[in-house]
Short mmCIF file of C-alpha atoms and ligand atoms in Angstrom, two decimals:
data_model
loop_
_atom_site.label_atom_id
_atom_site.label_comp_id
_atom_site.label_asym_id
_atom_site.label_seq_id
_atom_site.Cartn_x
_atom_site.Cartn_y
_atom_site.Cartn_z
CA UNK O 1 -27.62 36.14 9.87
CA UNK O 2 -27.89 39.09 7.76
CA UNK O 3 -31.62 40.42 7.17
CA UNK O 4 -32.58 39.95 3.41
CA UNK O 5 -34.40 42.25 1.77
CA UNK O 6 -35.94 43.70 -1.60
CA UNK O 7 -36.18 47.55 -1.57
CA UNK O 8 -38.73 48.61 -4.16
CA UNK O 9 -38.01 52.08 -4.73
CA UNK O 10 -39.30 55.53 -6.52
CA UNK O 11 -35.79 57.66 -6.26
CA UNK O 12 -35.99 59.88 -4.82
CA UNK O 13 -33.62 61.86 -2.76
CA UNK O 14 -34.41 60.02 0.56
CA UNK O 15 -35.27 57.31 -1.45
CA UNK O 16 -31.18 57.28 -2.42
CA UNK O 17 -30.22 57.72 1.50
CA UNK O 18 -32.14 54.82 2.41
CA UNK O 19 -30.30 52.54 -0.42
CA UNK O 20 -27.08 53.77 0.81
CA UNK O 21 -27.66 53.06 4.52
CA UNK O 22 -28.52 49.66 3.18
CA UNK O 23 -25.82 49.11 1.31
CA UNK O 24 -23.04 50.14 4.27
CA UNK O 25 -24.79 47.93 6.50
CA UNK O 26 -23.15 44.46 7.05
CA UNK O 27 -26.66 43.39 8.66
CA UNK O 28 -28.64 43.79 5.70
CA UNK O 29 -28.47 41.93 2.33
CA UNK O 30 -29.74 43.92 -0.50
CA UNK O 31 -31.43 41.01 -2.99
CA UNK O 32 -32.56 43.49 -5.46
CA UNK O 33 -34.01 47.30 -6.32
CA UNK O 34 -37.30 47.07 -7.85
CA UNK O 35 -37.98 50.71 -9.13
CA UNK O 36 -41.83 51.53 -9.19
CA UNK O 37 -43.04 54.93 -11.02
CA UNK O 38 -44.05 57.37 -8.54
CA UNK O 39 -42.10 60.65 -7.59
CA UNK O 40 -40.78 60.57 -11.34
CA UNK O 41 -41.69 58.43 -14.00
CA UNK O 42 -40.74 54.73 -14.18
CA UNK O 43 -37.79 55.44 -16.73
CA UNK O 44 -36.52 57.72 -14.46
CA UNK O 45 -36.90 55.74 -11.29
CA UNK O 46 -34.89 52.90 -12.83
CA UNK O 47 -32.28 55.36 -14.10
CA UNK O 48 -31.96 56.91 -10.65
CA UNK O 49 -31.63 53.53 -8.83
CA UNK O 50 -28.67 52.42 -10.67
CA UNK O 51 -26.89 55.35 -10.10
CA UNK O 52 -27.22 54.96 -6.79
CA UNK O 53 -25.91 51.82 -6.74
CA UNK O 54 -22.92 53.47 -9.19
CA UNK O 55 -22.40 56.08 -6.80
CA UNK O 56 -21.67 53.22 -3.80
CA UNK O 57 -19.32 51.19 -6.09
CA UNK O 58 -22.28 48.15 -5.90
CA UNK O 59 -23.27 47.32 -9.76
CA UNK O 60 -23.26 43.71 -8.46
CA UNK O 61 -26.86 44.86 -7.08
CA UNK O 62 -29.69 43.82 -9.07
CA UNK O 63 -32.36 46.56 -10.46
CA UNK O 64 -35.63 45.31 -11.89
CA UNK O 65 -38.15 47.87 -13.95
CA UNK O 66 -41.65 47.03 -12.54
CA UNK O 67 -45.08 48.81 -12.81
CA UNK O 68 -44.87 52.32 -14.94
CA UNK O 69 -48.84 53.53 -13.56
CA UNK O 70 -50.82 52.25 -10.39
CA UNK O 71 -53.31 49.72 -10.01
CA UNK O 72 -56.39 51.68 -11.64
CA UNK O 73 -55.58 55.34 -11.54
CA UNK O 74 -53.15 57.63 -13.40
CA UNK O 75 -50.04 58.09 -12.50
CA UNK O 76 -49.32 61.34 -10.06
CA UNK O 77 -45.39 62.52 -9.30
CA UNK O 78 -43.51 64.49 -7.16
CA UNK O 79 -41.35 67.01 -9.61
CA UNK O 80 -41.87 69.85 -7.66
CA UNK O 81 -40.19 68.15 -4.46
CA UNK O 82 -37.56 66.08 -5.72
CA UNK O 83 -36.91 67.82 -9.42
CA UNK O 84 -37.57 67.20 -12.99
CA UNK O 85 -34.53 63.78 -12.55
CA UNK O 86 -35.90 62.81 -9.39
CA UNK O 87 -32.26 63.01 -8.11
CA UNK O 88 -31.78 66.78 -8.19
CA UNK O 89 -29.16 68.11 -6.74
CA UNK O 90 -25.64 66.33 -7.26
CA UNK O 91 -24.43 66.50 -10.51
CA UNK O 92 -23.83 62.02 -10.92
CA UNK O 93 -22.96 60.24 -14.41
CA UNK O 94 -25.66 58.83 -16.31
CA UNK O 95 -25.62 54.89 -15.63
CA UNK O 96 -23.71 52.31 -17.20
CA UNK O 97 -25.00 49.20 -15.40
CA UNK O 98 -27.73 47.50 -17.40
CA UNK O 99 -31.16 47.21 -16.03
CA UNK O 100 -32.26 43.25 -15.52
CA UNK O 101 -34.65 41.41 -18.27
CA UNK O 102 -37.13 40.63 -15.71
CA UNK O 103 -39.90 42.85 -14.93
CA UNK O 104 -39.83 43.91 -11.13
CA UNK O 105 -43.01 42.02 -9.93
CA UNK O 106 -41.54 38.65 -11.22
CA UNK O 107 -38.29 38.97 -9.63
CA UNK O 108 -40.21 39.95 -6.37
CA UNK O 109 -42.43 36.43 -6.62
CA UNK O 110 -39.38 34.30 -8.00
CA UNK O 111 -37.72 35.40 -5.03
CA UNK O 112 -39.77 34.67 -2.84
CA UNK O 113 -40.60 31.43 -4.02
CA UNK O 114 -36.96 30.47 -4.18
CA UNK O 115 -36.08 31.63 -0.74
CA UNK O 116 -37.16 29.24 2.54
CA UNK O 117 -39.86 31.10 3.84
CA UNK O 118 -40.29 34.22 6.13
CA UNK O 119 -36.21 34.72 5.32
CA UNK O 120 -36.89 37.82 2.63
CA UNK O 121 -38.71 41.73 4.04
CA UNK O 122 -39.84 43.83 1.34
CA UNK O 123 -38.99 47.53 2.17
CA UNK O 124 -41.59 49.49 0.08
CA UNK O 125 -40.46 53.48 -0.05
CA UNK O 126 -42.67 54.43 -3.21
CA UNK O 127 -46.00 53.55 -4.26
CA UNK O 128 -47.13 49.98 -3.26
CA UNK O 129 -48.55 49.08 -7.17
CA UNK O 130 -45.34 46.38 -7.69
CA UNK O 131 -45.93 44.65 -4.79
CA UNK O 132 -50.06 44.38 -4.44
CA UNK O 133 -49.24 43.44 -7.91
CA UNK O 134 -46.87 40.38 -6.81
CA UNK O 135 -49.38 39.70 -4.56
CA UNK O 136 -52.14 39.35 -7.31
CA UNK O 137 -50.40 37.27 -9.25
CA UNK O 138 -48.79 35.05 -6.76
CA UNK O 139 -50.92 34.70 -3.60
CA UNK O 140 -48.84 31.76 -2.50
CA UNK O 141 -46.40 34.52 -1.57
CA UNK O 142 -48.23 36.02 0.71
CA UNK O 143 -47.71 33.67 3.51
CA UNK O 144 -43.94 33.87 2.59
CA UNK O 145 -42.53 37.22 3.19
CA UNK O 146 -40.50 37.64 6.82
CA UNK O 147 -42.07 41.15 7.27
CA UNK O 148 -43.14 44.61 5.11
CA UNK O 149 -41.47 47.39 6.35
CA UNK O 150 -42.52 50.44 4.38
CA UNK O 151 -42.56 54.39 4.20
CA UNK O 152 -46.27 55.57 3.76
CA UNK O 153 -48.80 57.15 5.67
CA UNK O 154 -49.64 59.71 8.35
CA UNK O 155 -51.77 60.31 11.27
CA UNK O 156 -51.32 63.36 13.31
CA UNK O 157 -49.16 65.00 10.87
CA UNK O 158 -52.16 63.57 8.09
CA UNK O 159 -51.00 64.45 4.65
CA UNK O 160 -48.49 65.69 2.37
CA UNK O 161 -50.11 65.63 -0.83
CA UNK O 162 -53.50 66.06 -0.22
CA UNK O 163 -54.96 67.55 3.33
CA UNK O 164 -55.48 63.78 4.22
CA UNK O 165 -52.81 61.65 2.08
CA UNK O 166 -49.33 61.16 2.24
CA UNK O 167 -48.20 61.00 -1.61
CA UNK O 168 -46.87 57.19 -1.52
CA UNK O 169 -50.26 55.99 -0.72
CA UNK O 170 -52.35 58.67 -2.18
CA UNK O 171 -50.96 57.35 -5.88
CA UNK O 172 -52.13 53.58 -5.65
CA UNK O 173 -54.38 53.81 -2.71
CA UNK O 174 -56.13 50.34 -4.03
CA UNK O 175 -52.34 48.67 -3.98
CA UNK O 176 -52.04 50.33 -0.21
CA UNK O 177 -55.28 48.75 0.55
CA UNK O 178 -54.10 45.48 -0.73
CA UNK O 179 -50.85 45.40 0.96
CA UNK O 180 -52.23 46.13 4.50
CA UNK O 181 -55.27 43.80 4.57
CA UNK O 182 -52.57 41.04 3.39
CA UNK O 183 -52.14 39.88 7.04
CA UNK O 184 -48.11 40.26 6.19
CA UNK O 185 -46.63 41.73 9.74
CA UNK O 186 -46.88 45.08 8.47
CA UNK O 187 -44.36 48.01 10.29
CA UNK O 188 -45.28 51.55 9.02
CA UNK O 189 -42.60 54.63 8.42
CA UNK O 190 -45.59 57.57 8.47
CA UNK O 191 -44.81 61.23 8.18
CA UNK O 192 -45.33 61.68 11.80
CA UNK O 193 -42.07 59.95 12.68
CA UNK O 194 -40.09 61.10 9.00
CA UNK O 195 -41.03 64.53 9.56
CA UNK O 196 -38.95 64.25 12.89
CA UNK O 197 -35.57 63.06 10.93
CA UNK O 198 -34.76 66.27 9.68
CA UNK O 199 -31.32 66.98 8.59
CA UNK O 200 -30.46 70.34 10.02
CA UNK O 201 -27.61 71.90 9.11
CA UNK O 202 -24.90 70.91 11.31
CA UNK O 203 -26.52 67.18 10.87
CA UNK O 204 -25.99 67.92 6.78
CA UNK O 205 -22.37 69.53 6.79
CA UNK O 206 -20.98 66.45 9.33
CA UNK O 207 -22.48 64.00 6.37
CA UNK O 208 -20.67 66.75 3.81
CA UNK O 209 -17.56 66.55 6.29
CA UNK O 210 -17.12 62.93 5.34
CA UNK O 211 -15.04 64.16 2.05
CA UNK O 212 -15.99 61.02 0.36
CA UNK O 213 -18.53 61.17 -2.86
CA UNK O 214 -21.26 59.93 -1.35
CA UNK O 215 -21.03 62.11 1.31
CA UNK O 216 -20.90 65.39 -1.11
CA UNK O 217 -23.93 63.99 -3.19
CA UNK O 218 -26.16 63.09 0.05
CA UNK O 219 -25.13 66.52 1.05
CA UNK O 220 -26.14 68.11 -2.28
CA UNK O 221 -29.14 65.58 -2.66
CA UNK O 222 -30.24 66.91 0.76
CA UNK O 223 -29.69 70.90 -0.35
CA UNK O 224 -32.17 70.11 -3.14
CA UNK O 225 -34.53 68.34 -1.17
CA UNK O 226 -34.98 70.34 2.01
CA UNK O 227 -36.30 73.40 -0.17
CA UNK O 228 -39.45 72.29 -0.52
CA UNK O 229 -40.16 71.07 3.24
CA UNK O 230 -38.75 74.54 4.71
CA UNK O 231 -40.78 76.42 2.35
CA UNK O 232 -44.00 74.34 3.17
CA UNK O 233 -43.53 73.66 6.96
CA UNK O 234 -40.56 75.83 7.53
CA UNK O 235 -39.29 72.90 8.85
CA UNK O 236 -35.78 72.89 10.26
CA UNK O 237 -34.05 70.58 7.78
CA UNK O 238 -34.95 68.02 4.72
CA UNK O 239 -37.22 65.19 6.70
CA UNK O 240 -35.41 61.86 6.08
CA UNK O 241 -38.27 59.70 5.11
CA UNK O 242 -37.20 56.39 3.34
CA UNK O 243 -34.05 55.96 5.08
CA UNK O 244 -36.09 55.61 8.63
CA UNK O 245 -37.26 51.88 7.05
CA UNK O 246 -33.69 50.81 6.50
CA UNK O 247 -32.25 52.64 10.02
CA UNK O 248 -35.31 50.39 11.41
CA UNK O 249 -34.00 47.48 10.16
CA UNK O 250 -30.26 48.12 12.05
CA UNK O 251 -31.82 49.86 15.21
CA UNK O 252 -35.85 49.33 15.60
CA UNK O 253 -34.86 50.15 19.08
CA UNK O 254 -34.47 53.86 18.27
CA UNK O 255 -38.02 53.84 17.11
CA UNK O 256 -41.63 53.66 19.24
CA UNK O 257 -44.87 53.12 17.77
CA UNK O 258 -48.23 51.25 18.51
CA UNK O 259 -49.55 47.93 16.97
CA UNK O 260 -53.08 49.23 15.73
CA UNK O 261 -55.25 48.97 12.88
CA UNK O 262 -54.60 51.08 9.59
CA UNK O 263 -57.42 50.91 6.90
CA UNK O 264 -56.77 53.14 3.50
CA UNK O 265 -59.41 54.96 2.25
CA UNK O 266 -60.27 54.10 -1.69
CA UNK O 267 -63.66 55.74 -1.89
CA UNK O 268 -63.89 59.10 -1.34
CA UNK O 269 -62.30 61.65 -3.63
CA UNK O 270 -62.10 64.09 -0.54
CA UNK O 271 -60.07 61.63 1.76
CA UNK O 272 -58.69 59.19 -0.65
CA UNK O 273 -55.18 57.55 -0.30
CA UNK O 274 -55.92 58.77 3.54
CA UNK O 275 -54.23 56.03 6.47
CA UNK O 276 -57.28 55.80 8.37
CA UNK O 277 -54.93 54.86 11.90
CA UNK O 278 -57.02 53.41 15.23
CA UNK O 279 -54.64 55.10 17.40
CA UNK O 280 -56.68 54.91 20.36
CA UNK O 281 -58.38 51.69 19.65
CA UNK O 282 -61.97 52.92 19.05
CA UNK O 283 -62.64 51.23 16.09
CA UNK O 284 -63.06 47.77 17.25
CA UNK O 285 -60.72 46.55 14.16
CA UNK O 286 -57.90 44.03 14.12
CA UNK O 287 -54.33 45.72 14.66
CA UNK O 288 -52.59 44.84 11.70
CA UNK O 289 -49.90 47.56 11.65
CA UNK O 290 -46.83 48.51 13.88
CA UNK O 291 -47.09 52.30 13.31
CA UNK O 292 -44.27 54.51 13.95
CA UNK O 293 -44.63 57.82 16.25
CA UNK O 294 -41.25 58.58 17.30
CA UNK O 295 -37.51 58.18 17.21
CA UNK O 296 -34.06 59.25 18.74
CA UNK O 297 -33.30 61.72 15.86
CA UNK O 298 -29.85 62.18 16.74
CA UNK O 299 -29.18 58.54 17.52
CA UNK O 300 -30.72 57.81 14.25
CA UNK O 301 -28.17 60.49 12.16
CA UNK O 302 -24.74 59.10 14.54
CA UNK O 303 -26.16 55.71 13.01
CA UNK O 304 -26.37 57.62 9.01
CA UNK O 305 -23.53 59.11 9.38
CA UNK O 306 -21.40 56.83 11.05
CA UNK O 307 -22.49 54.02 7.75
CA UNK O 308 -22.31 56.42 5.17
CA UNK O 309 -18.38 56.84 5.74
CA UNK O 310 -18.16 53.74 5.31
CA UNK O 311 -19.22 53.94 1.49
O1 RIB E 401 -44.30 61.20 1.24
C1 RIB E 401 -42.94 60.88 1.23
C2 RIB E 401 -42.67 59.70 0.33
O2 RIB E 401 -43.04 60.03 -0.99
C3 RIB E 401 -41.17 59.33 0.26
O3 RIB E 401 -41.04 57.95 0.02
C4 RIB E 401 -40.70 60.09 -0.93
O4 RIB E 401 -39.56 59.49 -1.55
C5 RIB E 401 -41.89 59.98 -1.83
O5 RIB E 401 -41.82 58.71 -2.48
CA1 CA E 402 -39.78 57.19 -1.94
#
């Protein structure tokens, strides 16, 4: 039985890896792209998921607009990493597959209301404003959802936007908030296991090697995208974020985390959007998150590169 799954989704370089992985992968069954604003503008993040799905011949795939700001703040985005498009880098055709009527957060709760029960995961990679916003407006969803695996957070690496946030849950901190106290089993993608999926460059030219489109514009998405990363951490590669939630999906046994608790900080200006994460177990709080420390980096790029060809 094929997982089912929703990926709502800011693209986003790795944002577009981890919809491709999904999309080669007989084990998963993509329901729908919800597009949330968040490293570019919603217009853009809509635009950006449908050529995605152009660029992997799958315009059968459903992509819903949903929330264009977060909960209760102003919007923040991520130019200066992923470029003024979002999708810097390849040079893809604007989209010709029509965006769906329905707004993103209704085709998230009509879903889940339609399917039997603990059958659908969401797979949040941007922002979590769509879904705590589901979640507002439907609460008899809650109890419905199979399992949330999402990209978001940080611990020992702590934060990429701000000294203590990492930018998907520094932008709605009050929809992260939401989303982990929902009692959902929770597994989290945090920067200290994306920043450890970095595409080097023989990892880059063997996805380039492929000679297929999608290979050249993952390769060219990637020579955008690393820029900023060596630059900031002189890091050895671009770090794979998003696509670590969909490689979870196919192979959680290339991953190793703890189940601890995870509380999101909403008050303070100086730590907000911060993943406050009980690694040791101090705090006396409920574990309500799998959180991700670790994986087999080059188990998890044989596994990318080995799907991608088939696109
Ligand atoms: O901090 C990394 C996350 O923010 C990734 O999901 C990236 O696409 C951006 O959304
Ligand atoms: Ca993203």
């Amino acid at each position: 039985m094929a997982r089912r799954i929703i990926i709502d989704t800011d693209p986003g370089q790795d944002d577009a890896v981890a919809i491709l992985l999904a999309l080669a992968s007989p084990e998963i069954e993509l329901l729908g792209l919800t597009a949330v604003a968040g490293n570019v503008p919603l217009h853009l993040t809509s635009r950006n998921a449908r050529m995605v799905c152009e660029l992997a011949g799958r315009t059968d795939i459903p992509v819903f607009a949903g929330c264009d700001a977060p909960l209760e703040r102003k919007l923040v985005t991520a130019e200066h990493v992923h470029g003024k498009s979002g999708l810097d880098g390849p040079d893809l055709p604007e989209p010709t597959m029509a965006l769906q009527d329905r707004h993103a957060v209704d085709f998230i709760i009509d879903t889940l209301r339609a399917e039997p029960a603990g059958t659908v995961t969401l797979c949040p990679l941007g922002p979590l404003t769509n879904i705590a916003s589901a979640f507002r407006r439907a609460p008899d969803i809650i109890d419905r959802v199979q399992e949330i695996v999402l990209m978001g957070g940080a611990y020992f690496e702590v934060g990429n936007y701000t000294p203590a946030a990492e930018f998907n849950i520094y932008v709605d901190p009050e929809a992260a908030a939401e989303v982990f106290a929902s009692g959902i089993p929770l597994v989290v993608m945090p920067l200290d296991v994306t920043h450890k999926a970095l595409v080097t460059g023989p990892r880059n030219e063997a996805i380039r090697a492929l000679g297929t489109p999608v290979g050249k514009a993952v390769a060219e998405m990637t020579d955008f995208f690393e820029r900023f990363d060596l630059e900031k951490y002189g890091s050895a590669g671009a770090p794979l974020h998003d696509p670590c939630v969909t490689a979870y999906l196919l192979k959680p046994e290339i991953f190793s985390g703890r189940h601890i608790n995870v509380e999101i900080e909403t008050v303070s200006e100086l730590t907000l959007g911060m993943t406050v994460a009980d690694w040791w177990g101090v705090s006396g709080r409920a574990p309500n998150a799998t959180f991700i420390g670790d994986l087999d980096s080059d188990a998890f790029f044989t596994l990318l590169t080995e799907r991608l060809a088939k696109l």
